[in-house]
């Protein structure tokens, strides 16, 4: 198997509804993970780019939280359009999507 070009970790961590930090699961983390997986599959990129579930990435207030390696770019995508933009511009085109990046990361 060839080395992966990118690894995308999507937080799907779940916490109690009374936890003040909230959680990515309640903010759509699982749906965002599914959108990444579907988009990569549709573009034939599953052998080059992986989208995996992650536990807490410690940026709960920005959820859902996504980090792309090896670049170490952190995102908070909110929709399928955001996911498509990250895949197209960053993962394929090599240009991070600054409008979706989490400030200070």
mmCIF file of N, CA, C and O in Angstrom, residues 34-47 49 51 87:
data_model
loop_
_atom_site.group_PDB
_atom_site.id
_atom_site.type_symbol
_atom_site.label_atom_id
_atom_site.label_comp_id
_atom_site.label_asym_id
_atom_site.label_seq_id
_atom_site.Cartn_x
_atom_site.Cartn_y
_atom_site.Cartn_z
ATOM 1 N N UNK A 34 -18.785 11.618 7.807
ATOM 2 C CA UNK A 34 -19.415 10.911 6.700
ATOM 3 C C UNK A 34 -19.311 11.670 5.392
ATOM 4 O O UNK A 34 -19.078 11.075 4.335
ATOM 5 N N UNK A 35 -19.451 12.978 5.447
ATOM 6 C CA UNK A 35 -19.318 13.804 4.243
ATOM 7 C C UNK A 35 -17.905 13.733 3.681
ATOM 8 O O UNK A 35 -17.719 13.642 2.456
ATOM 9 N N UNK A 36 -16.899 13.775 4.548
ATOM 10 C CA UNK A 36 -15.515 13.629 4.085
ATOM 11 C C UNK A 36 -15.327 12.274 3.415
ATOM 12 O O UNK A 36 -14.766 12.180 2.322
ATOM 13 N N UNK A 37 -15.775 11.229 4.078
ATOM 14 C CA UNK A 37 -15.616 9.881 3.537
ATOM 15 C C UNK A 37 -16.299 9.756 2.173
ATOM 16 O O UNK A 37 -15.718 9.227 1.216
ATOM 17 N N UNK A 38 -17.530 10.252 2.060
ATOM 18 C CA UNK A 38 -18.273 10.185 0.800
ATOM 19 C C UNK A 38 -17.580 10.984 -0.300
ATOM 20 O O UNK A 38 -17.489 10.529 -1.446
ATOM 21 N N UNK A 39 -17.095 12.160 0.042
ATOM 22 C CA UNK A 39 -16.438 13.025 -0.946
ATOM 23 C C UNK A 39 -15.139 12.392 -1.455
ATOM 24 O O UNK A 39 -14.866 12.399 -2.661
ATOM 25 N N UNK A 40 -14.359 11.825 -0.552
ATOM 26 C CA UNK A 40 -13.108 11.172 -0.951
ATOM 27 C C UNK A 40 -13.382 9.953 -1.824
ATOM 28 O O UNK A 40 -12.699 9.726 -2.820
ATOM 29 N N UNK A 41 -14.399 9.189 -1.459
ATOM 30 C CA UNK A 41 -14.759 8.009 -2.243
ATOM 31 C C UNK A 41 -15.234 8.419 -3.642
ATOM 32 O O UNK A 41 -14.813 7.827 -4.645
ATOM 33 N N UNK A 42 -16.081 9.424 -3.722
ATOM 34 C CA UNK A 42 -16.617 9.878 -5.004
ATOM 35 C C UNK A 42 -15.524 10.369 -5.946
ATOM 36 O O UNK A 42 -15.643 10.249 -7.166
ATOM 37 N N UNK A 43 -14.458 10.892 -5.377
ATOM 38 C CA UNK A 43 -13.351 11.417 -6.185
ATOM 39 C C UNK A 43 -12.237 10.392 -6.402
ATOM 40 O O UNK A 43 -11.208 10.709 -6.983
ATOM 41 N N UNK A 44 -12.432 9.169 -5.896
ATOM 42 C CA UNK A 44 -11.434 8.129 -6.074
ATOM 43 C C UNK A 44 -10.153 8.362 -5.295
ATOM 44 O O UNK A 44 -9.077 7.951 -5.726
ATOM 45 N N UNK A 45 -10.274 9.003 -4.141
ATOM 46 C CA UNK A 45 -9.090 9.387 -3.358
ATOM 47 C C UNK A 45 -8.859 8.540 -2.107
ATOM 48 O O UNK A 45 -7.937 8.835 -1.342
ATOM 49 N N UNK A 46 -9.678 7.512 -1.901
ATOM 50 C CA UNK A 46 -9.585 6.735 -0.656
ATOM 51 C C UNK A 46 -8.219 6.070 -0.463
ATOM 52 O O UNK A 46 -7.819 5.797 0.651
ATOM 53 N N UNK A 47 -7.486 5.813 -1.532
ATOM 54 C CA UNK A 47 -6.171 5.187 -1.384
ATOM 55 C C UNK A 47 -5.076 6.208 -1.085
ATOM 56 O O UNK A 47 -3.973 5.835 -0.697
ATOM 57 N N UNK A 49 -5.972 9.473 0.622
ATOM 58 C CA UNK A 49 -6.393 10.330 1.732
ATOM 59 C C UNK A 49 -7.359 9.551 2.606
ATOM 60 O O UNK A 49 -8.306 8.954 2.109
ATOM 61 N N UNK A 51 -10.016 9.669 5.972
ATOM 62 C CA UNK A 51 -10.825 10.472 6.894
ATOM 63 C C UNK A 51 -11.237 9.560 8.033
ATOM 64 O O UNK A 51 -12.009 8.626 7.824
ATOM 65 N N UNK A 87 -11.655 19.561 0.628
ATOM 66 C CA UNK A 87 -11.140 18.485 -0.235
ATOM 67 C C UNK A 87 -10.556 19.083 -1.509
ATOM 68 O O UNK A 87 -9.418 18.766 -1.887
#
